[in-house]
Structures are given as C-alpha cells and as structure tokens.
mmCIF file of C-alpha atoms in Angstrom:
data_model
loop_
_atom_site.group_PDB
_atom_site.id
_atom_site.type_symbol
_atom_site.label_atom_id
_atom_site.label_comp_id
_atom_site.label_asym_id
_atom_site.label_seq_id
_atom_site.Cartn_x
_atom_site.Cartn_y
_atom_site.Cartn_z
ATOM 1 C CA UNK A 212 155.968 -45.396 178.213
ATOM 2 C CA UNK A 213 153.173 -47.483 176.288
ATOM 3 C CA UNK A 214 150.581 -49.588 177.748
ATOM 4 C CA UNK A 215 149.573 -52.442 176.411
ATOM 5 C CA UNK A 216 146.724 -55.619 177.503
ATOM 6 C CA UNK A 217 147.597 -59.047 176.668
ATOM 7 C CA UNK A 218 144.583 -61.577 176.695
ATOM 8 C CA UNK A 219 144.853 -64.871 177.385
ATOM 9 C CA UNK A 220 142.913 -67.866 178.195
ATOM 10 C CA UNK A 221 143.139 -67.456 181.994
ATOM 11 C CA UNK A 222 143.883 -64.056 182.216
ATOM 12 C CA UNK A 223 144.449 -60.187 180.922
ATOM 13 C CA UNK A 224 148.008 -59.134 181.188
ATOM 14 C CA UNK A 225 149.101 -55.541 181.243
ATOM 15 C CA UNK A 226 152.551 -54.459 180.782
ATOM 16 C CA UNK A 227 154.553 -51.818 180.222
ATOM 17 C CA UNK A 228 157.292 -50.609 177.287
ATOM 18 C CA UNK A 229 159.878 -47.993 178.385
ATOM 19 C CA UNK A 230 161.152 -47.236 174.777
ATOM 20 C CA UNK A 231 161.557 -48.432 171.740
ATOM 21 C CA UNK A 232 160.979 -52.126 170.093
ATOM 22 C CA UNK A 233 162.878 -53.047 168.354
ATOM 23 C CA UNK A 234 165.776 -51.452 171.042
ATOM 24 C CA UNK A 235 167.567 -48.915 169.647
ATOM 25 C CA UNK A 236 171.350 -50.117 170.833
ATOM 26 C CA UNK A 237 170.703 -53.499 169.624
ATOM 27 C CA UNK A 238 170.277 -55.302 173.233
ATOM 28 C CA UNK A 239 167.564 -57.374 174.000
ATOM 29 C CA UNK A 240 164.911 -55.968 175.770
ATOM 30 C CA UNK A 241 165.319 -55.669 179.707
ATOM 31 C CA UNK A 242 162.226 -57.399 181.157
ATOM 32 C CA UNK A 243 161.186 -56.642 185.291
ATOM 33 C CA UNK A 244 159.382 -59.461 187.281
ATOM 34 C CA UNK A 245 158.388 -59.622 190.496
ATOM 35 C CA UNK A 246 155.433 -61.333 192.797
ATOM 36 C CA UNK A 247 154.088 -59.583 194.815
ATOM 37 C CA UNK A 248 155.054 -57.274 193.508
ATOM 38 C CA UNK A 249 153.682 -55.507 190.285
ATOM 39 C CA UNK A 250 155.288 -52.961 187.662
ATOM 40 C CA UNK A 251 154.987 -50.236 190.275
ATOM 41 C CA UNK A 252 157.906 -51.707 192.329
ATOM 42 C CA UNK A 253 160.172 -50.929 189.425
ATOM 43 C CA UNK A 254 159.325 -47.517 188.620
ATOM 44 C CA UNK A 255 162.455 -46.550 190.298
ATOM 45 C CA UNK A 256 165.047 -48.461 188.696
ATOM 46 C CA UNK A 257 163.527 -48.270 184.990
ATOM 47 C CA UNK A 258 163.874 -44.230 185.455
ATOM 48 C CA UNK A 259 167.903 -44.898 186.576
ATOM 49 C CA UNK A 260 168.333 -47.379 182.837
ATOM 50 C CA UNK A 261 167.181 -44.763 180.333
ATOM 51 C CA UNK A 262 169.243 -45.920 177.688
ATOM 52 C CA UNK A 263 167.555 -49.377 177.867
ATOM 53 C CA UNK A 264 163.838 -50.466 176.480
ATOM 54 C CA UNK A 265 162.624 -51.528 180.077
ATOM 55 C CA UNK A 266 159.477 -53.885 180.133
ATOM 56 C CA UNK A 267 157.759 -54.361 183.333
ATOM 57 C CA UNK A 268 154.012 -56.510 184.289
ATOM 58 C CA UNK A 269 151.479 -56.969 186.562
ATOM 59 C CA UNK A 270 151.251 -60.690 187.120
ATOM 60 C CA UNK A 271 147.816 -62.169 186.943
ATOM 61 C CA UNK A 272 145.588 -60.615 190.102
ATOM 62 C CA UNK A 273 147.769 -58.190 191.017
ATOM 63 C CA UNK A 274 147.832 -54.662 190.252
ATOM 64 C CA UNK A 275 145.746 -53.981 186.872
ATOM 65 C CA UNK A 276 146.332 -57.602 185.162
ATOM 66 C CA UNK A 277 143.074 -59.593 186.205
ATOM 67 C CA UNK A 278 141.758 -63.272 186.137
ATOM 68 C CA UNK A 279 139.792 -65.384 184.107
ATOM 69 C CA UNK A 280 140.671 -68.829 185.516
ATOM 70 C CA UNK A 281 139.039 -68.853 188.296
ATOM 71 C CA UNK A 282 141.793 -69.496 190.625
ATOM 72 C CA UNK A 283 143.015 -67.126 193.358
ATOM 73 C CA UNK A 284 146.607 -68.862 194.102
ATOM 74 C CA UNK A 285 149.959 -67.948 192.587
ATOM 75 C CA UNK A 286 151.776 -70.421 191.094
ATOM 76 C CA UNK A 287 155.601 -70.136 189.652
ATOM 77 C CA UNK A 288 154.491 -72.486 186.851
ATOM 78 C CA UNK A 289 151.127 -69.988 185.894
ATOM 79 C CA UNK A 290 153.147 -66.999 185.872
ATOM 80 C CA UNK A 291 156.424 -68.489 184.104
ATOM 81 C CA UNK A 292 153.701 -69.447 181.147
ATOM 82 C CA UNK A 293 152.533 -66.067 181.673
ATOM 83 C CA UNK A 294 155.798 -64.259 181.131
ATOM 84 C CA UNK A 295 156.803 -66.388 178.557
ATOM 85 C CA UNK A 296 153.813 -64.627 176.178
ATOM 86 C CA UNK A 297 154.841 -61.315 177.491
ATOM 87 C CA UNK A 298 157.948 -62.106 175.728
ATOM 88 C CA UNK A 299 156.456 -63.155 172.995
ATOM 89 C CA UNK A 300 153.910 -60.252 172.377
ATOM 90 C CA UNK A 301 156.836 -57.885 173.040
ATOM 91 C CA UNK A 302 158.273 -59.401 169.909
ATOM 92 C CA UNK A 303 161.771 -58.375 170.025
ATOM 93 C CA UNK A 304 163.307 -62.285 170.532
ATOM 94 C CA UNK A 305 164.712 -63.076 173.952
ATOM 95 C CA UNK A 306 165.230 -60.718 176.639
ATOM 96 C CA UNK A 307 167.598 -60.152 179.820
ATOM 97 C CA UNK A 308 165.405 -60.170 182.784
ATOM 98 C CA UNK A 309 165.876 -59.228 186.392
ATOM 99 C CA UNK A 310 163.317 -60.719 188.814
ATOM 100 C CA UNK A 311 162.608 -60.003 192.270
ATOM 101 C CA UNK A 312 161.347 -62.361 195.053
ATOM 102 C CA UNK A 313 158.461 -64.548 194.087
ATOM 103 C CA UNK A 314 159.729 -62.870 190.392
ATOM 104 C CA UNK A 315 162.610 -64.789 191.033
ATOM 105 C CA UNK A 316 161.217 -67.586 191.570
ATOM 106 C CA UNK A 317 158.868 -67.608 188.346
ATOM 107 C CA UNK A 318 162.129 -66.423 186.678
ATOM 108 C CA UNK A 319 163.537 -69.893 187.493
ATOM 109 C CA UNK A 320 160.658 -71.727 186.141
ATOM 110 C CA UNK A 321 160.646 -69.196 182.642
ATOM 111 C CA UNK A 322 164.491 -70.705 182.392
ATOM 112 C CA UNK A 323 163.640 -73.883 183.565
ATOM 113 C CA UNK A 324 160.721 -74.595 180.541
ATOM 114 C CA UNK A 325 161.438 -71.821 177.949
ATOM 115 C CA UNK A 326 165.098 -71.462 177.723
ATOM 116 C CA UNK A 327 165.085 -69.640 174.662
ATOM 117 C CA UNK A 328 163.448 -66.473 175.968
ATOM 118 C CA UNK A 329 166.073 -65.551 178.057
ATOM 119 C CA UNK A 330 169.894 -64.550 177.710
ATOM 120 C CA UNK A 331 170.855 -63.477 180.895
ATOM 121 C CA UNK A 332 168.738 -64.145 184.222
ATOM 122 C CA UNK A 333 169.412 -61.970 187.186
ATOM 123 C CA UNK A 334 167.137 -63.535 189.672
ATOM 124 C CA UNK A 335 167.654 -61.159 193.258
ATOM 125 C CA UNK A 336 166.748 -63.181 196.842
ATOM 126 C CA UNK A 337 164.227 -65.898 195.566
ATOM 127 C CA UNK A 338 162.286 -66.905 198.747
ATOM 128 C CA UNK A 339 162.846 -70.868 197.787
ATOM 129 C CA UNK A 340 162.410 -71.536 201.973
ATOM 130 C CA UNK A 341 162.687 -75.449 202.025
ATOM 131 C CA UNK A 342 166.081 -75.163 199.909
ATOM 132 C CA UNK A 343 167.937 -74.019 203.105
ATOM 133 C CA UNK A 344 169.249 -76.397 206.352
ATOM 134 C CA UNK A 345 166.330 -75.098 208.417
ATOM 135 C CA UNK A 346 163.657 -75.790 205.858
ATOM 136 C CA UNK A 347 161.172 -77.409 208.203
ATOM 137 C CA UNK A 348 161.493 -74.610 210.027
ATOM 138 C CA UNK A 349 161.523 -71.947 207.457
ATOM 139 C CA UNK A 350 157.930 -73.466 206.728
ATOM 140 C CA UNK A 351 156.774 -73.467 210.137
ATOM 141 C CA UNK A 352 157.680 -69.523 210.754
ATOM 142 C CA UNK A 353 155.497 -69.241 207.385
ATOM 143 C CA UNK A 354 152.687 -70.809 208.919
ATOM 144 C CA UNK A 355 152.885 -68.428 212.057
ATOM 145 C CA UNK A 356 152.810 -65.461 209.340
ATOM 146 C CA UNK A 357 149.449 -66.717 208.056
ATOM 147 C CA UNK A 358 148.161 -67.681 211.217
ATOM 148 C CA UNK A 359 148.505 -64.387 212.466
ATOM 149 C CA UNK A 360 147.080 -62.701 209.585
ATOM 150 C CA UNK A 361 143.902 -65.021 209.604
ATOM 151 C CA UNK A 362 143.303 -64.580 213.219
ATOM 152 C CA UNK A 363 144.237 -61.016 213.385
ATOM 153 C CA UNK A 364 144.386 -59.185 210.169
ATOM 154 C CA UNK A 365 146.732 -57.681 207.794
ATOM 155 C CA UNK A 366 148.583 -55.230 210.711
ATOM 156 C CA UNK A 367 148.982 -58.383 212.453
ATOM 157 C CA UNK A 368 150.107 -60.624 209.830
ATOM 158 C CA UNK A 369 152.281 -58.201 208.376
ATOM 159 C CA UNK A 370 154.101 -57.732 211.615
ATOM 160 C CA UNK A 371 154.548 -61.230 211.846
ATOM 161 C CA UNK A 372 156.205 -60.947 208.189
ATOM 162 C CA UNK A 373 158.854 -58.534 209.140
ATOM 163 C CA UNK A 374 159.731 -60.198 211.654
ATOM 164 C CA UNK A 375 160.160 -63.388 209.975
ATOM 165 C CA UNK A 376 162.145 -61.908 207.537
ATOM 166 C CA UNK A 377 164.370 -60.027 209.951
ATOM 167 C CA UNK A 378 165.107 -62.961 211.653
ATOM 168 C CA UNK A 379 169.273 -63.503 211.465
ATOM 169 C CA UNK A 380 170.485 -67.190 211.194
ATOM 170 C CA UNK A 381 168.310 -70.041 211.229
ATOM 171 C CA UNK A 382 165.001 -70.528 212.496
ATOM 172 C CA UNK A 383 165.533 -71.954 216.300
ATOM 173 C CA UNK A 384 163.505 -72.277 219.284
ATOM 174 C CA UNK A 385 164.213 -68.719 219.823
ATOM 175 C CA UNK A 386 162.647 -67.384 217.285
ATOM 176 C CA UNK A 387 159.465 -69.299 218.242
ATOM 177 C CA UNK A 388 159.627 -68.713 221.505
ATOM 178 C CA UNK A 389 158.965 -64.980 221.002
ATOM 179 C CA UNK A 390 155.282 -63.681 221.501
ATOM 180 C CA UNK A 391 153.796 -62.646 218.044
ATOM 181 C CA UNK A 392 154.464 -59.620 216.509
ATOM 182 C CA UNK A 393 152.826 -56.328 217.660
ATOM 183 C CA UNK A 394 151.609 -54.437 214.722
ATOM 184 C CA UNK A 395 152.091 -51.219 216.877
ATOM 185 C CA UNK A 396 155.192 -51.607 217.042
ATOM 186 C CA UNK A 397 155.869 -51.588 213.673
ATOM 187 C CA UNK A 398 153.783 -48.300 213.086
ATOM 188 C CA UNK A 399 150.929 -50.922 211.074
ATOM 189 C CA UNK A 400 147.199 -50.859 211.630
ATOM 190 C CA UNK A 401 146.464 -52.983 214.677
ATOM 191 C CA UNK A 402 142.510 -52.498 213.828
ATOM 192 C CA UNK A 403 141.437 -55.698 211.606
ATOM 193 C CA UNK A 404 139.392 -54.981 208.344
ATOM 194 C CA UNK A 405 138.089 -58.487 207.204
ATOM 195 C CA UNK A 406 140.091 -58.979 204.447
ATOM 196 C CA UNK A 407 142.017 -62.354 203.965
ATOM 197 C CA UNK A 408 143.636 -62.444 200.242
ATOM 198 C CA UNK A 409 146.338 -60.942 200.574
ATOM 199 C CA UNK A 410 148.977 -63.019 198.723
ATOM 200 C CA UNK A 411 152.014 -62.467 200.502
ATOM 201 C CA UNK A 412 149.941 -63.011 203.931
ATOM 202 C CA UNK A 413 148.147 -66.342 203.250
ATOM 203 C CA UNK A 414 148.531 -69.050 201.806
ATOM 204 C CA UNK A 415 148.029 -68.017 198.508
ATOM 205 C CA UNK A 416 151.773 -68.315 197.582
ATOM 206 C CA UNK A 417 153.116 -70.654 199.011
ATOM 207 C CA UNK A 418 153.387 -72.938 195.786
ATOM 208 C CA UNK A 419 156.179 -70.138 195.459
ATOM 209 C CA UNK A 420 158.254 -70.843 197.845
ATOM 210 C CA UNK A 421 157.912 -74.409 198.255
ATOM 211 C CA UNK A 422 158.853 -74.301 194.630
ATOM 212 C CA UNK A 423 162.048 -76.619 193.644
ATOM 213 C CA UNK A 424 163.843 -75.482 191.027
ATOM 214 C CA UNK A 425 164.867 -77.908 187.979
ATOM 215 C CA UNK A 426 168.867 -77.930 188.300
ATOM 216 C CA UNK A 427 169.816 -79.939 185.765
ATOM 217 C CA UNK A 428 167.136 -77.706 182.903
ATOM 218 C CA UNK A 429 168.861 -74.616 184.887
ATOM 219 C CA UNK A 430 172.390 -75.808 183.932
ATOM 220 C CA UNK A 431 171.292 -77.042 180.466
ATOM 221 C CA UNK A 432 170.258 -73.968 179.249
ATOM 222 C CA UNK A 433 171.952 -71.604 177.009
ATOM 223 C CA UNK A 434 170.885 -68.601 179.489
ATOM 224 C CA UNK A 435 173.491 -66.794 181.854
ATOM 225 C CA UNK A 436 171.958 -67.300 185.188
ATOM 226 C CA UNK A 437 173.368 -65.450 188.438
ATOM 227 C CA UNK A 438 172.137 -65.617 191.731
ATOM 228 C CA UNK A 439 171.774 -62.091 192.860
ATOM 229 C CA UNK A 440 171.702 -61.300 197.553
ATOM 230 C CA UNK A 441 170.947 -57.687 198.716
ATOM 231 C CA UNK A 442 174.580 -56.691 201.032
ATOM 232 C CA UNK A 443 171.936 -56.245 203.772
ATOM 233 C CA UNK A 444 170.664 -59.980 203.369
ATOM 234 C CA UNK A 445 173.205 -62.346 203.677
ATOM 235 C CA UNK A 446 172.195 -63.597 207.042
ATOM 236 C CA UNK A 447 168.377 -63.251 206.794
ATOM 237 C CA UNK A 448 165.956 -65.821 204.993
ATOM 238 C CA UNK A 449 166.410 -64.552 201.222
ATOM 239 C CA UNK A 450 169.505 -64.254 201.914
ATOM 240 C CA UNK A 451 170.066 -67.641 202.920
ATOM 241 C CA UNK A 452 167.922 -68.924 200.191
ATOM 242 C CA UNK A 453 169.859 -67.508 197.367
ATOM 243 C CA UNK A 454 172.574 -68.894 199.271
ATOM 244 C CA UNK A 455 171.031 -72.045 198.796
ATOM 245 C CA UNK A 456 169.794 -72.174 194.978
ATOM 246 C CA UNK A 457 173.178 -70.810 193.965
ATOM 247 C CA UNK A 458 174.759 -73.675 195.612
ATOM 248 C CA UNK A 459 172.258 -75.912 193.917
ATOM 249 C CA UNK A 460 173.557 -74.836 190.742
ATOM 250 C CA UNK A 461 177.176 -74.990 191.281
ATOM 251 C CA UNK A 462 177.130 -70.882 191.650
ATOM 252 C CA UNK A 463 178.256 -68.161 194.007
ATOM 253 C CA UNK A 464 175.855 -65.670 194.815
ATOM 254 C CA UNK A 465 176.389 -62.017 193.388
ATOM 255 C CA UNK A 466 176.436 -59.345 195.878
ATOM 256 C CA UNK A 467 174.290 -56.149 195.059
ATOM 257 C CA UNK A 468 173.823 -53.027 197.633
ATOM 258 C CA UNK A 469 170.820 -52.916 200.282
ATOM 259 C CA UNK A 470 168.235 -55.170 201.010
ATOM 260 C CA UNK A 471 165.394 -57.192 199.660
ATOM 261 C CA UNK A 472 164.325 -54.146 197.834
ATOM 262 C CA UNK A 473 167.489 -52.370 197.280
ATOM 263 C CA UNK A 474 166.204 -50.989 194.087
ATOM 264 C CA UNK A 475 162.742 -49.341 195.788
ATOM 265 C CA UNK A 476 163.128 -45.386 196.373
ATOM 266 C CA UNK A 477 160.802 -44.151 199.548
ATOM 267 C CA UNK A 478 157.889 -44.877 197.935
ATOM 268 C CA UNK A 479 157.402 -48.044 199.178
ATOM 269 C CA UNK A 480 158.997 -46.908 203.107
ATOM 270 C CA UNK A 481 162.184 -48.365 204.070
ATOM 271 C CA UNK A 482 163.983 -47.119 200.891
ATOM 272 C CA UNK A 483 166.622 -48.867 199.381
ATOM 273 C CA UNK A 484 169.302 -47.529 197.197
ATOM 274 C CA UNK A 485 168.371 -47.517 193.415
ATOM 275 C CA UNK A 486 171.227 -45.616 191.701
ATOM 276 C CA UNK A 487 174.024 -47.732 193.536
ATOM 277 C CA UNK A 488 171.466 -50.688 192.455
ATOM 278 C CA UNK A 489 171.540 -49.716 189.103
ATOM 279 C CA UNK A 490 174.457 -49.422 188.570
ATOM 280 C CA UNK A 491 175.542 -52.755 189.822
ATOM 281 C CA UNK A 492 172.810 -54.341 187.844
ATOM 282 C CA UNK A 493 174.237 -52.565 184.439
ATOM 283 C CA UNK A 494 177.038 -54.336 185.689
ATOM 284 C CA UNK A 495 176.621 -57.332 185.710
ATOM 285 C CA UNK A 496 174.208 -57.198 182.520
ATOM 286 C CA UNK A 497 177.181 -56.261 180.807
ATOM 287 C CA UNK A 498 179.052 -59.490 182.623
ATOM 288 C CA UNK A 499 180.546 -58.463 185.606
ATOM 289 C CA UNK A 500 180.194 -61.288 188.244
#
C-alpha cells in the first residue's frame, strides 16, 4: 500500500493505493468512500479483493485528511468535488466505486455532477432520511440524537444513535414516547467529556442526509448505478432509505449480507461479515444484480 497527500484549495487529502496503477487486469480502479467513516473502515474488505487496485480516503476532517476552508460541516457537494480529484490524481480514468453511508450519499452527488468518473456505482444504505414516508419524522428522531449528545455527551448521544437506527418500521409515537437512551446500557461511557464535533452526533452532517439526489442527472448518466441494503436492514432507517432512492430511480434495491457495516470485521465491535460481503460485491462488480 502507498500513501499519498493531495492538496487542494480547501483541504489536504490523503488516500490510499492497494496495488498497482495502471491495474494490472485492465479494470478500473476500485475506489472506497464513506462519511464518517475514513479509509480505516475498509481495511477489511480491501484485504478480501487482492486481485484488485483498491483506493480508499479520508474525507476532509476526518481521519488524517485536514482542513483549510475554514468550515467544520460536511457537505455531499464538498466531498463529491473532493473525490472527483482523488480520481483524478489517481490517474487511471474512471473508476468503480463502492460507498458507504454518508459515502453513499457523496457517491450520488460524484454521479450526479461528474458522470464520467465513474462506471459502476455501488452505493450501500445511503442515510437520504426525508426520501422515506416518515420523513418529518425521520428528521425529528435526528434532532433527539443531537439533542442528547449536546446535553449529555457522546455516551449519551451515541446511545440515542443506536437506537434510532435500530428502530424497525417507521418513526411513530412509539418511538418517541420512549425515555432517551441509556448509554449504560449500551456498554458506552455515561461520563461526559466536553466535546461537541463529532460529525455523526451533531449537526455537522446533516446537509447529508437532507441531501436530494438529482434523478434525472442519475438516470442520464452513462454510470451503472445499484442501490445496495445490508439483509439485516431492510426494515430499519437505511434500509428504508435505499428503499426509497432506488425507487426514485426506477430501481430495485440489491440485497448484500449483514448490516450497515456488513463489510467491518470486529474491529469496529458488532462485526459484520466481510468475506460473504466480498464476495457479493465482486458480484455484482462483475454485473450480477
């Protein structure tokens, strides 16, 4: 693996090369996104596609890529810019890419205003919450995630996460009728340490999933896009919301094994299952729907 640092006008991008560029079987390179999420999440599956050059990045303020604009948010439209220079610096032409939540969602956008960098799009659970029935909703449980964060800290917010996420079926009065989440429960730190960035947490994001993909750019492009849902997800929110963009683009959704991070190992704690994963994702690289 090579390192490399990419500077731009708002920030310095580091990414990583898993073999050789040009590719040595002739494919396009295979290009990881995620948000959160940086190229540690996808340590796993790049080890289980040795045969394929495997880029992965840190998007801008996270992991070792780091700002110059000024700005602490995280936009889809930043980061799809972003990616499309990656591509571009990794100068092998366009690539296949597989994103990952907020990944996915920037993946969308890449599509949406560079169609040319990518041939085939596999873009797994994006979190696009006001797509779905129950998008006023969907918003409001957000809110309660930050909320508890600010007024309790990371244990707390967190909590409040996975159990927003966990949530089956629609967001009713049910679900807000519950108390908030105990961190303890959870085995998370109920102490609070004072920090509020965290971009999954606050509000730092949310330009991510209130993002509205372009549907008609989507269709008019000359890249293979598929909808990719974890078998665990179907009835949870990113399941529902791939759900939703798939039928926004005339698509089924793609069933791959596990969860939201089916292709994590136990690194990252609840484990997912990265050689079935991998395996399903050479798949449908290679077509398969």
């Amino acid at each position: 693996m090579k390192t490399y640092t990419l500077e731009t006008a708002g920030a310095d991008l580091v990414y990583d090369v898993r073999g050789p560029l040009p590719t040595a079987d002739g494919r396009p390179p295979l290009l990881m996104i995620g948000q959160p999420m940086d190229a540690t999440g996808f340590v796993a599956l790049a080890k289980r596609l040795p045969d394929r050059t495997v880029a992965t990045y840190d998007p801008r303020g996270l992991g070792r890529s780091t700002r110059k604009d000024g700005r602490t948010d995280h936009t889809p439209q930043v980061q799809a810019d972003d990616v499309h220079a990656v591509i571009e610096a990794l100068g092998a032409g366009p690539v296949e890419l597989f994103a990952s939540s907020g990944g996915a969602v920037t993946a969308l956008e890449v599509v949406a205003k560079y169609p040319e960098d990518v041939t085939t799009l596999v873009a797994h659970e994006p979190p696009l919450i006001t797509l779905t029935p129950d998008g006023p909703a969907a918003v409001r449980a957000r809110a309660g995630v930050r909320d508890a964060y600010e007024k309790r800290g990371w244990g707390a917010g967190m909590a409040q996460f996975v159990a927003m996420t966990s949530w089956e079926g629609e967001f009713t009065d049910a679900y807000f009728a519950q108390p908030e989440a105990d961190p303890a429960a959870f085995g998370m730190p109920t102490e609070d340490d004072g920090s509020r960035g965290d971009p999954l947490l606050s509000d730092l994001s949310w330009a991510i999933s209130d993002y509205r993909p372009d549907a008609e750019a989507l269709t008019a492009a000359p890249t293979r896009v598929v909808i990719a849902v974890g078998e665990e997800s179907v009835t949870v929110q990113t399941g529902r919301t791939s759900v939703a963009i798939a039928e926004l683009l005339g698509q089924q959704v793609v069933v791959f094994p596990s969860h939201h991070g089916g292709f994590l190992d136990g690194e990252f704690g609840y484990p997912g299952k990265p050689d079935e994963f991998a395996q399903r994702l050479r798949e449908v690289l290679d077509g398969a729907s």
